[in-house]
mmCIF file of C-alpha atoms and ligand atoms in Angstrom:
data_model
loop_
_atom_site.group_PDB
_atom_site.id
_atom_site.type_symbol
_atom_site.label_atom_id
_atom_site.label_comp_id
_atom_site.label_asym_id
_atom_site.label_seq_id
_atom_site.Cartn_x
_atom_site.Cartn_y
_atom_site.Cartn_z
ATOM 1 C CA MET A 1 -29.292 -12.275 -26.471
ATOM 2 C CA LYS A 2 -27.641 -8.914 -25.712
ATOM 3 C CA ILE A 3 -25.180 -9.053 -22.813
ATOM 4 C CA THR A 4 -23.428 -6.174 -21.086
ATOM 5 C CA LEU A 5 -20.097 -7.374 -19.692
ATOM 6 C CA VAL A 6 -18.736 -5.426 -16.734
ATOM 7 C CA THR A 7 -15.033 -5.192 -16.015
ATOM 8 C CA GLY A 8 -13.215 -2.786 -13.708
ATOM 9 C CA ALA A 9 -10.065 -4.004 -12.002
ATOM 10 C CA ARG A 10 -6.995 -6.120 -12.771
ATOM 11 C CA PRO A 11 -8.418 -9.494 -11.718
ATOM 12 C CA ASN A 12 -11.626 -8.673 -13.677
ATOM 13 C CA PHE A 13 -9.716 -8.179 -16.930
ATOM 14 C CA ILE A 14 -8.161 -11.622 -16.571
ATOM 15 C CA LYS A 15 -11.612 -13.148 -15.948
ATOM 16 C CA ILE A 16 -13.512 -11.330 -18.721
ATOM 17 C CA ALA A 17 -10.992 -12.147 -21.506
ATOM 18 C CA PRO A 18 -11.960 -15.835 -21.960
ATOM 19 C CA ILE A 19 -15.678 -15.027 -21.636
ATOM 20 C CA ILE A 20 -15.383 -12.659 -24.608
ATOM 21 C CA LYS A 21 -13.539 -15.365 -26.565
ATOM 22 C CA ALA A 22 -16.308 -17.861 -25.781
ATOM 23 C CA ILE A 23 -18.997 -15.391 -26.943
ATOM 24 C CA GLU A 24 -17.119 -14.694 -30.171
ATOM 25 C CA LYS A 25 -16.741 -18.425 -30.806
ATOM 26 C CA LYS A 26 -20.522 -18.861 -30.468
ATOM 27 C CA GLN A 27 -21.125 -15.882 -32.770
ATOM 28 C CA ASN A 28 -18.920 -17.530 -35.394
ATOM 29 C CA GLU A 29 -20.997 -20.684 -35.024
ATOM 30 C CA GLY A 30 -24.107 -18.612 -35.804
ATOM 31 C CA ALA A 31 -25.596 -18.127 -32.303
ATOM 32 C CA THR A 32 -27.613 -14.945 -31.755
ATOM 33 C CA ILE A 33 -25.570 -13.447 -28.957
ATOM 34 C CA SER A 34 -23.925 -10.038 -28.805
ATOM 35 C CA TYR A 35 -22.019 -8.173 -26.105
ATOM 36 C CA ARG A 36 -21.157 -4.681 -25.030
ATOM 37 C CA LEU A 37 -18.017 -4.288 -22.908
ATOM 38 C CA VAL A 38 -18.105 -1.702 -20.127
ATOM 39 C CA HIS A 39 -14.908 -0.747 -18.259
ATOM 40 C CA THR A 40 -15.812 1.074 -15.063
ATOM 41 C CA GLY A 41 -12.336 2.594 -14.788
ATOM 42 C CA GLN A 42 -11.822 1.311 -11.224
ATOM 43 C CA HIS A 43 -8.225 0.420 -12.185
ATOM 44 C CA TYR A 44 -6.814 2.890 -14.686
ATOM 45 C CA ASP A 45 -2.985 2.764 -14.384
ATOM 46 C CA LYS A 46 -1.373 1.453 -17.554
ATOM 47 C CA ASN A 47 0.266 -1.317 -15.487
ATOM 48 C CA LEU A 48 -3.008 -2.470 -13.976
ATOM 49 C CA SER A 49 -5.318 -1.934 -16.947
ATOM 50 C CA ASP A 50 -4.107 -1.169 -20.529
ATOM 51 C CA THR A 51 -1.366 -3.800 -20.429
ATOM 52 C CA PHE A 52 -3.935 -6.499 -19.679
ATOM 53 C CA PHE A 53 -6.203 -5.383 -22.541
ATOM 54 C CA GLU A 54 -3.241 -5.492 -24.934
ATOM 55 C CA GLU A 55 -1.713 -8.766 -23.760
ATOM 56 C CA LEU A 56 -4.984 -10.668 -23.429
ATOM 57 C CA ASN A 57 -6.413 -9.256 -26.689
ATOM 58 C CA ILE A 58 -9.441 -7.821 -24.929
ATOM 59 C CA PRO A 59 -11.353 -5.553 -27.336
ATOM 60 C CA LYS A 60 -11.419 -1.835 -26.602
ATOM 61 C CA PRO A 61 -14.363 -1.252 -24.228
ATOM 62 C CA ASN A 62 -17.529 0.138 -25.835
ATOM 63 C CA SER A 63 -17.739 2.448 -22.872
ATOM 64 C CA ASN A 64 -15.336 3.578 -20.128
ATOM 65 C CA LEU A 65 -17.048 5.044 -17.065
ATOM 66 C CA GLU A 66 -13.709 6.460 -15.824
ATOM 67 C CA VAL A 67 -14.627 6.429 -12.148
ATOM 68 C CA LYS A 68 -11.000 6.111 -10.905
ATOM 69 C CA SER A 69 -10.165 5.886 -7.196
ATOM 70 C CA GLY A 70 -11.985 7.121 -4.115
ATOM 71 C CA SER A 71 -13.193 5.815 -0.797
ATOM 72 C CA GLN A 72 -15.310 2.649 -0.848
ATOM 73 C CA ALA A 73 -18.540 4.659 -0.912
ATOM 74 C CA GLU A 74 -17.287 7.290 -3.356
ATOM 75 C CA GLN A 75 -16.130 4.682 -5.819
ATOM 76 C CA THR A 76 -19.212 2.454 -5.476
ATOM 77 C CA GLY A 77 -21.540 5.459 -5.792
ATOM 78 C CA ALA A 78 -19.693 6.857 -8.818
ATOM 79 C CA ILE A 79 -19.876 3.494 -10.594
ATOM 80 C CA MET A 80 -23.603 3.182 -9.859
ATOM 81 C CA ILE A 81 -24.419 6.672 -11.164
ATOM 82 C CA ALA A 82 -22.416 6.199 -14.351
ATOM 83 C CA PHE A 83 -23.586 2.627 -14.987
ATOM 84 C CA GLU A 84 -27.248 3.596 -14.597
ATOM 85 C CA LYS A 85 -26.880 6.076 -17.481
ATOM 86 C CA GLU A 86 -24.921 3.515 -19.482
ATOM 87 C CA LEU A 87 -27.700 0.934 -19.140
ATOM 88 C CA GLN A 88 -30.470 3.443 -19.896
ATOM 89 C CA GLN A 89 -28.708 4.442 -23.107
ATOM 90 C CA ASN A 90 -27.788 0.870 -24.046
ATOM 91 C CA PRO A 91 -30.491 -1.569 -22.930
ATOM 92 C CA CYS A 92 -29.596 -5.244 -22.732
ATOM 93 C CA ASP A 93 -31.080 -8.601 -21.678
ATOM 94 C CA LEU A 94 -28.424 -9.503 -19.146
ATOM 95 C CA VAL A 95 -25.583 -7.912 -17.184
ATOM 96 C CA LEU A 96 -22.663 -10.231 -16.464
ATOM 97 C CA VAL A 97 -20.338 -9.361 -13.583
ATOM 98 C CA VAL A 98 -17.205 -11.209 -12.450
ATOM 99 C CA GLY A 99 -15.350 -11.550 -9.153
ATOM 100 C CA ASP A 100 -15.764 -9.424 -6.059
ATOM 101 C CA VAL A 101 -14.592 -5.862 -6.635
ATOM 102 C CA ASN A 102 -16.678 -2.702 -6.125
ATOM 103 C CA SER A 103 -17.610 -2.667 -9.833
ATOM 104 C CA THR A 104 -19.075 -6.169 -9.464
ATOM 105 C CA MET A 105 -21.454 -5.168 -6.686
ATOM 106 C CA ALA A 106 -22.278 -1.658 -7.942
ATOM 107 C CA CYS A 107 -23.217 -2.780 -11.466
ATOM 108 C CA ALA A 108 -25.212 -5.781 -10.198
ATOM 109 C CA ILE A 109 -27.352 -3.473 -8.036
ATOM 110 C CA VAL A 110 -27.955 -1.012 -10.884
ATOM 111 C CA ALA A 111 -28.903 -3.777 -13.344
ATOM 112 C CA LYS A 112 -31.262 -5.463 -10.936
ATOM 113 C CA LYS A 113 -33.051 -2.165 -10.181
ATOM 114 C CA GLN A 114 -33.665 -1.802 -13.910
ATOM 115 C CA ASN A 115 -35.181 -5.313 -13.928
ATOM 116 C CA ILE A 116 -32.308 -6.675 -15.979
ATOM 117 C CA LYS A 117 -31.119 -10.214 -15.237
ATOM 118 C CA VAL A 118 -27.746 -10.515 -13.506
ATOM 119 C CA ALA A 119 -25.191 -13.289 -14.011
ATOM 120 C CA HIS A 120 -22.328 -13.556 -11.489
ATOM 121 C CA VAL A 121 -19.172 -15.417 -12.433
ATOM 122 C CA GLU A 122 -17.253 -16.651 -9.352
ATOM 123 C CA ALA A 123 -20.416 -16.656 -7.240
ATOM 124 C CA GLY A 124 -20.720 -18.300 -3.825
ATOM 125 C CA ILE A 125 -17.133 -18.065 -2.558
ATOM 126 C CA ARG A 126 -16.934 -16.865 1.052
ATOM 127 C CA SER A 127 -14.062 -16.045 3.406
ATOM 128 C CA GLY A 128 -16.388 -15.392 6.352
ATOM 129 C CA ASP A 129 -14.338 -12.248 6.980
ATOM 130 C CA MET A 130 -16.634 -9.228 7.016
ATOM 131 C CA THR A 131 -13.677 -6.855 7.416
ATOM 132 C CA MET A 132 -12.814 -7.511 3.735
ATOM 133 C CA PRO A 133 -14.611 -5.149 1.321
ATOM 134 C CA GLU A 134 -14.610 -8.040 -1.165
ATOM 135 C CA GLU A 135 -16.658 -10.261 1.174
ATOM 136 C CA ILE A 136 -19.367 -7.595 1.387
ATOM 137 C CA ASN A 137 -19.294 -7.250 -2.400
ATOM 138 C CA ARG A 138 -19.715 -11.035 -2.760
ATOM 139 C CA ILE A 139 -22.640 -11.261 -0.356
ATOM 140 C CA VAL A 140 -24.517 -8.268 -1.785
ATOM 141 C CA THR A 141 -23.955 -9.369 -5.393
ATOM 142 C CA ASP A 142 -25.113 -12.928 -4.722
ATOM 143 C CA SER A 143 -28.224 -11.684 -2.906
ATOM 144 C CA ILE A 144 -29.551 -10.204 -6.188
ATOM 145 C CA THR A 145 -27.961 -12.466 -8.822
ATOM 146 C CA ASP A 146 -30.197 -14.517 -11.143
ATOM 147 C CA TYR A 147 -27.619 -16.917 -12.636
ATOM 148 C CA PHE A 148 -24.761 -18.120 -10.431
ATOM 149 C CA PHE A 149 -21.581 -19.571 -11.962
ATOM 150 C CA THR A 150 -19.309 -21.236 -9.422
ATOM 151 C CA THR A 151 -15.694 -22.413 -9.294
ATOM 152 C CA SER A 152 -16.254 -25.216 -6.763
ATOM 153 C CA THR A 153 -18.967 -27.432 -5.341
ATOM 154 C CA LEU A 154 -18.325 -25.754 -1.982
ATOM 155 C CA ALA A 155 -19.236 -22.360 -3.469
ATOM 156 C CA SER A 156 -22.427 -23.941 -4.865
ATOM 157 C CA GLU A 157 -23.197 -25.344 -1.408
ATOM 158 C CA ASN A 158 -22.714 -21.903 0.161
ATOM 159 C CA LEU A 159 -25.375 -20.550 -2.200
ATOM 160 C CA LEU A 160 -27.769 -23.384 -1.338
ATOM 161 C CA LYS A 161 -27.336 -22.434 2.334
ATOM 162 C CA TYR A 162 -28.473 -18.915 1.423
ATOM 163 C CA GLY A 163 -31.619 -20.416 -0.131
ATOM 164 C CA VAL A 164 -30.688 -19.991 -3.807
ATOM 165 C CA ASP A 165 -32.761 -22.130 -6.205
ATOM 166 C CA PRO A 166 -30.461 -25.027 -7.263
ATOM 167 C CA ALA A 167 -31.697 -24.621 -10.864
ATOM 168 C CA ASN A 168 -29.857 -21.272 -11.029
ATOM 169 C CA ILE A 169 -26.519 -22.524 -9.652
ATOM 170 C CA HIS A 170 -24.069 -23.782 -12.264
ATOM 171 C CA PHE A 171 -20.736 -25.276 -11.256
ATOM 172 C CA VAL A 172 -18.661 -24.496 -14.351
ATOM 173 C CA GLY A 173 -15.021 -24.240 -13.220
ATOM 174 C CA ASN A 174 -12.694 -21.261 -13.129
ATOM 175 C CA VAL A 175 -12.445 -18.576 -15.838
ATOM 176 C CA MET A 176 -9.140 -17.321 -14.405
ATOM 177 C CA ILE A 177 -7.709 -20.723 -15.206
ATOM 178 C CA ASP A 178 -9.180 -20.540 -18.737
ATOM 179 C CA THR A 179 -6.961 -17.488 -19.254
ATOM 180 C CA LEU A 180 -3.972 -19.276 -17.770
ATOM 181 C CA TYR A 181 -4.310 -22.255 -20.134
ATOM 182 C CA GLN A 182 -4.983 -19.971 -23.112
ATOM 183 C CA ASN A 183 -1.756 -18.072 -22.497
ATOM 184 C CA LEU A 184 0.766 -20.536 -21.056
ATOM 185 C CA ASP A 185 2.544 -20.872 -24.391
ATOM 186 C CA ARG A 186 2.785 -17.055 -24.739
ATOM 187 C CA ILE A 187 4.433 -16.228 -21.393
ATOM 188 C CA PHE A 188 7.920 -14.734 -21.510
ATOM 189 C CA GLU A 189 10.670 -13.547 -19.171
ATOM 190 C CA PRO A 190 10.638 -9.929 -17.982
ATOM 191 C CA ILE A 191 13.435 -7.577 -19.057
ATOM 192 C CA PHE A 192 15.002 -7.647 -15.561
ATOM 193 C CA TRP A 193 15.516 -11.448 -15.660
ATOM 194 C CA ASN A 194 19.156 -11.179 -16.763
ATOM 195 C CA GLU A 195 19.878 -7.951 -14.915
ATOM 196 C CA PHE A 196 18.792 -9.563 -11.616
ATOM 197 C CA GLU A 197 20.509 -12.848 -12.573
ATOM 198 C CA LEU A 198 17.349 -14.812 -11.840
ATOM 199 C CA GLU A 199 17.533 -18.583 -12.050
ATOM 200 C CA THR A 200 14.595 -20.930 -12.471
ATOM 201 C CA ARG A 201 13.338 -22.302 -9.084
ATOM 202 C CA ASN A 202 15.740 -20.098 -7.158
ATOM 203 C CA TYR A 203 13.719 -16.951 -6.416
ATOM 204 C CA ILE A 204 10.553 -16.061 -4.561
ATOM 205 C CA ILE A 205 7.656 -13.927 -5.805
ATOM 206 C CA LEU A 206 6.023 -11.589 -3.308
ATOM 207 C CA THR A 207 2.786 -9.608 -3.716
ATOM 208 C CA LEU A 208 0.970 -7.691 -0.976
ATOM 209 C CA HIS A 209 -1.930 -5.288 -1.370
ATOM 210 C CA ARG A 210 -4.652 -6.155 1.170
ATOM 211 C CA PRO A 211 -5.362 -3.483 3.821
ATOM 212 C CA SER A 212 -4.671 -6.034 6.605
ATOM 213 C CA ASN A 213 -1.033 -6.293 5.454
ATOM 214 C CA VAL A 214 -0.183 -2.933 3.968
ATOM 215 C CA ASP A 215 -2.220 -0.185 5.598
ATOM 216 C CA GLN A 216 -0.091 0.027 8.773
ATOM 217 C CA GLU A 217 3.323 1.197 7.635
ATOM 218 C CA GLN A 218 5.237 -0.156 10.637
ATOM 219 C CA SER A 219 3.809 -3.670 10.405
ATOM 220 C CA LEU A 220 4.369 -3.685 6.629
ATOM 221 C CA ILE A 221 8.020 -2.756 7.189
ATOM 222 C CA LYS A 222 8.371 -5.484 9.841
ATOM 223 C CA LEU A 223 6.889 -8.019 7.425
ATOM 224 C CA LEU A 224 9.201 -6.985 4.580
ATOM 225 C CA GLN A 225 12.283 -7.020 6.840
ATOM 226 C CA GLY A 226 11.292 -10.473 8.103
ATOM 227 C CA ILE A 227 10.784 -11.851 4.589
ATOM 228 C CA ASP A 228 14.099 -10.323 3.503
ATOM 229 C CA LYS A 229 15.877 -12.157 6.334
ATOM 230 C CA MET A 230 13.968 -15.406 5.814
ATOM 231 C CA ALA A 231 14.823 -15.477 2.079
ATOM 232 C CA ASP A 232 18.408 -16.269 3.084
ATOM 233 C CA GLY A 233 20.125 -15.390 -0.186
ATOM 234 C CA LYS A 234 17.205 -16.214 -2.471
ATOM 235 C CA LYS A 235 16.069 -13.161 -4.409
ATOM 236 C CA VAL A 236 12.545 -11.986 -3.707
ATOM 237 C CA ILE A 237 10.846 -10.227 -6.630
ATOM 238 C CA PHE A 238 8.222 -7.811 -5.319
ATOM 239 C CA PRO A 239 5.947 -6.251 -7.970
ATOM 240 C CA ILE A 240 4.640 -3.472 -5.820
ATOM 241 C CA HIS A 241 0.939 -2.592 -6.006
ATOM 242 C CA PRO A 242 0.213 1.182 -6.158
ATOM 243 C CA ARG A 243 -1.618 0.954 -2.826
ATOM 244 C CA THR A 244 1.428 -0.585 -1.113
ATOM 245 C CA LYS A 245 3.783 1.849 -2.842
ATOM 246 C CA ALA A 246 1.747 4.795 -1.560
ATOM 247 C CA ILE A 247 2.054 3.540 2.039
ATOM 248 C CA LEU A 248 5.816 3.034 1.851
ATOM 249 C CA GLY A 249 6.376 6.383 0.148
ATOM 250 C CA GLU A 250 10.065 7.266 0.151
ATOM 251 C CA THR A 251 10.969 5.041 3.129
ATOM 252 C CA ASN A 252 14.464 3.624 2.656
ATOM 253 C CA LEU A 253 14.296 -0.003 3.788
ATOM 254 C CA GLU A 254 17.817 -1.317 3.080
ATOM 255 C CA LEU A 255 16.663 -4.772 2.107
ATOM 256 C CA LYS A 256 19.266 -7.297 0.880
ATOM 257 C CA ASN A 257 17.132 -9.810 -1.005
ATOM 258 C CA ILE A 258 13.867 -8.082 -1.880
ATOM 259 C CA LEU A 259 13.885 -6.403 -5.292
ATOM 260 C CA PHE A 260 11.072 -3.937 -5.981
ATOM 261 C CA VAL A 261 9.630 -3.916 -9.504
ATOM 262 C CA GLU A 262 6.549 -2.352 -11.115
ATOM 263 C CA PRO A 263 3.308 -4.386 -11.187
ATOM 264 C CA GLN A 264 3.909 -6.895 -13.968
ATOM 265 C CA GLY A 265 1.907 -7.556 -17.101
ATOM 266 C CA TYR A 266 0.111 -10.887 -17.167
ATOM 267 C CA LEU A 267 2.543 -12.684 -19.505
ATOM 268 C CA ASN A 268 5.669 -11.678 -17.539
ATOM 269 C CA PHE A 269 3.980 -12.341 -14.219
ATOM 270 C CA MET A 270 2.865 -15.848 -15.175
ATOM 271 C CA TYR A 271 6.412 -16.560 -16.386
ATOM 272 C CA LEU A 272 7.784 -15.388 -13.043
ATOM 273 C CA ILE A 273 5.301 -17.512 -11.075
ATOM 274 C CA LYS A 274 5.770 -20.632 -13.184
ATOM 275 C CA ASN A 275 9.565 -20.564 -12.746
ATOM 276 C CA SER A 276 9.675 -19.518 -9.104
ATOM 277 C CA PHE A 277 10.707 -21.480 -6.015
ATOM 278 C CA ALA A 278 7.680 -20.286 -4.059
ATOM 279 C CA VAL A 279 5.190 -17.439 -3.838
ATOM 280 C CA ILE A 280 4.251 -15.308 -0.830
ATOM 281 C CA THR A 281 1.061 -13.332 -1.431
ATOM 282 C CA ASP A 282 -2.209 -12.014 -0.063
ATOM 283 C CA SER A 283 -3.980 -12.365 -3.424
ATOM 284 C CA GLY A 284 -6.812 -14.822 -3.944
ATOM 285 C CA GLY A 285 -6.327 -15.206 -7.694
ATOM 286 C CA ILE A 286 -2.623 -15.992 -7.387
ATOM 287 C CA SER A 287 -3.343 -18.904 -5.015
ATOM 288 C CA GLU A 288 -5.492 -20.394 -7.812
ATOM 289 C CA GLU A 289 -2.805 -19.934 -10.464
ATOM 290 C CA THR A 290 -0.058 -21.406 -8.253
ATOM 291 C CA THR A 291 -2.340 -24.367 -7.542
ATOM 292 C CA VAL A 292 -2.669 -25.131 -11.243
ATOM 293 C CA MET A 293 1.064 -24.607 -11.865
ATOM 294 C CA GLY A 294 2.064 -26.644 -8.782
ATOM 295 C CA ILE A 295 4.066 -23.785 -7.227
ATOM 296 C CA PRO A 296 4.104 -23.611 -3.391
ATOM 297 C CA CYS A 297 2.079 -20.609 -2.248
ATOM 298 C CA PHE A 298 2.062 -18.976 1.213
ATOM 299 C CA THR A 299 -0.977 -16.780 1.732
ATOM 300 C CA MET A 300 -0.570 -13.914 4.211
ATOM 301 C CA ARG A 301 -4.191 -13.931 5.393
ATOM 302 C CA ASN A 302 -6.198 -15.455 8.229
ATOM 303 C CA ASN A 303 -8.799 -16.946 5.903
ATOM 304 C CA THR A 304 -9.452 -17.771 2.282
ATOM 305 C CA GLU A 305 -12.585 -17.817 0.156
ATOM 306 C CA ARG A 306 -10.819 -20.412 -2.010
ATOM 307 C CA PRO A 307 -10.314 -23.363 0.386
ATOM 308 C CA GLU A 308 -9.754 -25.819 -2.478
ATOM 309 C CA THR A 309 -6.372 -24.130 -3.071
ATOM 310 C CA GLN A 310 -5.425 -25.449 0.385
ATOM 311 C CA SER A 311 -7.201 -28.826 0.480
ATOM 312 C CA ILE A 312 -6.295 -29.821 -3.099
ATOM 313 C CA GLY A 313 -3.733 -27.251 -4.217
ATOM 314 C CA THR A 314 -0.412 -25.834 -3.077
ATOM 315 C CA ASN A 315 -1.675 -23.031 -0.863
ATOM 316 C CA THR A 316 -0.695 -22.705 2.815
ATOM 317 C CA LEU A 317 -2.683 -20.226 4.881
ATOM 318 C CA VAL A 318 -0.165 -18.364 7.031
ATOM 319 C CA GLY A 319 -2.016 -15.575 8.838
ATOM 320 C CA THR A 320 -0.474 -12.130 8.833
ATOM 321 C CA SER A 321 2.470 -12.553 11.217
ATOM 322 C CA ILE A 322 6.070 -12.898 10.091
ATOM 323 C CA GLU A 323 6.656 -15.408 12.912
ATOM 324 C CA ASN A 324 4.064 -17.769 11.440
ATOM 325 C CA LEU A 325 5.493 -17.347 7.945
ATOM 326 C CA GLU A 326 8.994 -18.178 9.224
ATOM 327 C CA LYS A 327 7.657 -21.304 10.933
ATOM 328 C CA LEU A 328 5.608 -22.573 7.963
ATOM 329 C CA PHE A 329 8.240 -21.654 5.390
ATOM 330 C CA GLY A 330 10.876 -23.390 7.520
ATOM 331 C CA GLU A 331 8.755 -26.559 7.634
ATOM 332 C CA PHE A 332 8.352 -26.413 3.866
ATOM 333 C CA LEU A 333 12.133 -26.110 3.389
ATOM 334 C CA LYS A 334 12.638 -29.195 5.604
ATOM 335 C CA ASN A 335 9.882 -31.367 4.136
ATOM 336 C CA GLY A 336 10.094 -30.295 0.505
ATOM 337 C CA LYS A 337 7.281 -29.716 -1.924
ATOM 338 C CA ARG A 338 3.858 -30.910 -0.860
ATOM 339 C CA LYS A 339 1.742 -33.036 -3.164
ATOM 340 C CA ALA A 340 -0.940 -31.141 -5.004
ATOM 341 C CA GLY A 341 -3.710 -31.601 -7.510
ATOM 342 C CA ILE A 342 -5.966 -29.487 -9.698
ATOM 343 C CA PRO A 343 -9.536 -28.801 -8.537
ATOM 344 C CA GLU A 344 -12.444 -30.287 -10.472
ATOM 345 C CA LEU A 345 -13.375 -28.521 -13.741
ATOM 346 C CA TRP A 346 -10.396 -26.141 -13.616
ATOM 347 C CA ASP A 347 -9.728 -27.335 -17.121
ATOM 348 C CA GLY A 348 -9.783 -24.191 -19.263
ATOM 349 C CA LYS A 349 -13.370 -24.627 -20.453
ATOM 350 C CA ALA A 350 -15.369 -22.697 -17.832
ATOM 351 C CA SER A 351 -16.166 -19.737 -20.113
ATOM 352 C CA GLU A 352 -17.567 -21.976 -22.846
ATOM 353 C CA ARG A 353 -19.772 -23.708 -20.285
ATOM 354 C CA ILE A 354 -21.046 -20.321 -19.067
ATOM 355 C CA ILE A 355 -22.015 -19.127 -22.542
ATOM 356 C CA ASP A 356 -23.626 -22.495 -23.416
ATOM 357 C CA ILE A 357 -25.761 -22.232 -20.274
ATOM 358 C CA LEU A 358 -26.696 -18.573 -20.860
ATOM 359 C CA LEU A 359 -27.814 -19.372 -24.408
ATOM 360 C CA GLN A 360 -30.309 -21.856 -22.965
ATOM 361 C CA LYS A 361 -31.860 -19.237 -20.623
HETATM 362 N N1 UDP B 401 -1.079 -10.195 -11.443
HETATM 363 C C1 UDP B 401 -0.300 -9.754 -12.517
HETATM 364 N N2 UDP B 401 0.794 -8.964 -12.252
HETATM 365 C C2 UDP B 401 1.170 -8.626 -10.984
HETATM 366 C C3 UDP B 401 0.383 -9.093 -9.901
HETATM 367 C C4 UDP B 401 -0.741 -9.860 -10.174
HETATM 368 O O1 UDP B 401 -0.585 -10.077 -13.674
HETATM 369 O O2 UDP B 401 2.169 -7.904 -10.815
HETATM 370 C C5 UDP B 401 -2.273 -11.016 -11.703
HETATM 371 C C6 UDP B 401 -2.291 -12.329 -10.949
HETATM 372 O O3 UDP B 401 -1.605 -13.319 -11.563
HETATM 373 C C7 UDP B 401 -3.751 -12.647 -10.851
HETATM 374 C C8 UDP B 401 -4.371 -11.289 -10.715
HETATM 375 O O4 UDP B 401 -3.424 -10.348 -11.215
HETATM 376 O O5 UDP B 401 -4.201 -13.278 -12.020
HETATM 377 C C9 UDP B 401 -4.736 -11.087 -9.256
HETATM 378 O O6 UDP B 401 -4.787 -9.804 -8.972
HETATM 379 P P1 UDP B 401 -4.856 -9.230 -7.503
HETATM 380 O O7 UDP B 401 -3.846 -9.888 -6.661
HETATM 381 O O8 UDP B 401 -4.811 -7.763 -7.696
HETATM 382 O O9 UDP B 401 -6.333 -9.578 -7.080
HETATM 383 P P2 UDP B 401 -6.972 -10.660 -6.130
HETATM 384 O O10 UDP B 401 -6.682 -11.990 -6.676
HETATM 385 O O11 UDP B 401 -6.382 -10.458 -4.791
HETATM 386 O O12 UDP B 401 -8.410 -10.330 -6.176
#
């Protein structure tokens, strides 16, 4: 079986790494399976791309489509045009896409129109929020996917509601967590640890990059000023996403507790999360990682496509207002850490399950 693996943005790199390892393991056991790795170039900054390839030992892509940034339509269209040529020149039996970025949807459409089977890893999750580009990517991708790999039984149920044949839905667990388990003994402190005098369990990690939080400069500033005040002496490490950085520009914010740093590599970032007091974020992936590491997570969104991080894990859905964050964070400070567990099959073996299943197709 010849598989083309698609990867394009930071969360994709983290998800594709263990899938490649699982394929290589099968190859060593003598299975007839080969892969071609295609990087669409959706994320191309060193901090968001190369570092992840290096740290997670992802092989150099066989092809880089180098689409770079653009509006939603420009980027999606550019990926489709380039990926169509890529597939024509390098035919395969199956295209495997992960997650919910523009590359996921664009490459799924192109593959399907060339009558190539599509596998979607992280299928079926839904926020119900059609203002999120990712939700549209999820729905479109799942409407043409052949093999669905899900992270939860709820995601599988969502697909059943859409009329997907149960024989094509496979609840396998979470590849992002495969990467976490594969790397937990490699994580290390960032160079600023001593300079900032960070102490284990005594700082907060903050990440914000969703349009709903960062696209309006004034509300972003209000949020940051509110978090700075709420932190009350605890340092807040803020690896700033290029999108957020572009909005803030040269604005001088005079914050006492928030410390801006570059987007972190995976191994430093996991170290920072694992040793933190709490995390404030609008990322979906981070709410999964904090769940597994048992770190309290406050999600600055009105909804989540990963409800198990709330019902089983450590995630608290805050909404986007600073007032709500102050209230919920205050309650957490009073009541202490909430009990949490790890969702079913988030055991580090999802990628192996996926490849075992694909080899039977
Ligand atoms: N991440 C990282 N360094 C950072 C911020 C995030 O390694 O400075 C990792 C994070 O742990 C998670 C992934 O990038 O595994 C999530 O990326 P992002 O928040 O961009 O995407 P989302 O989860 O919102 O789709």
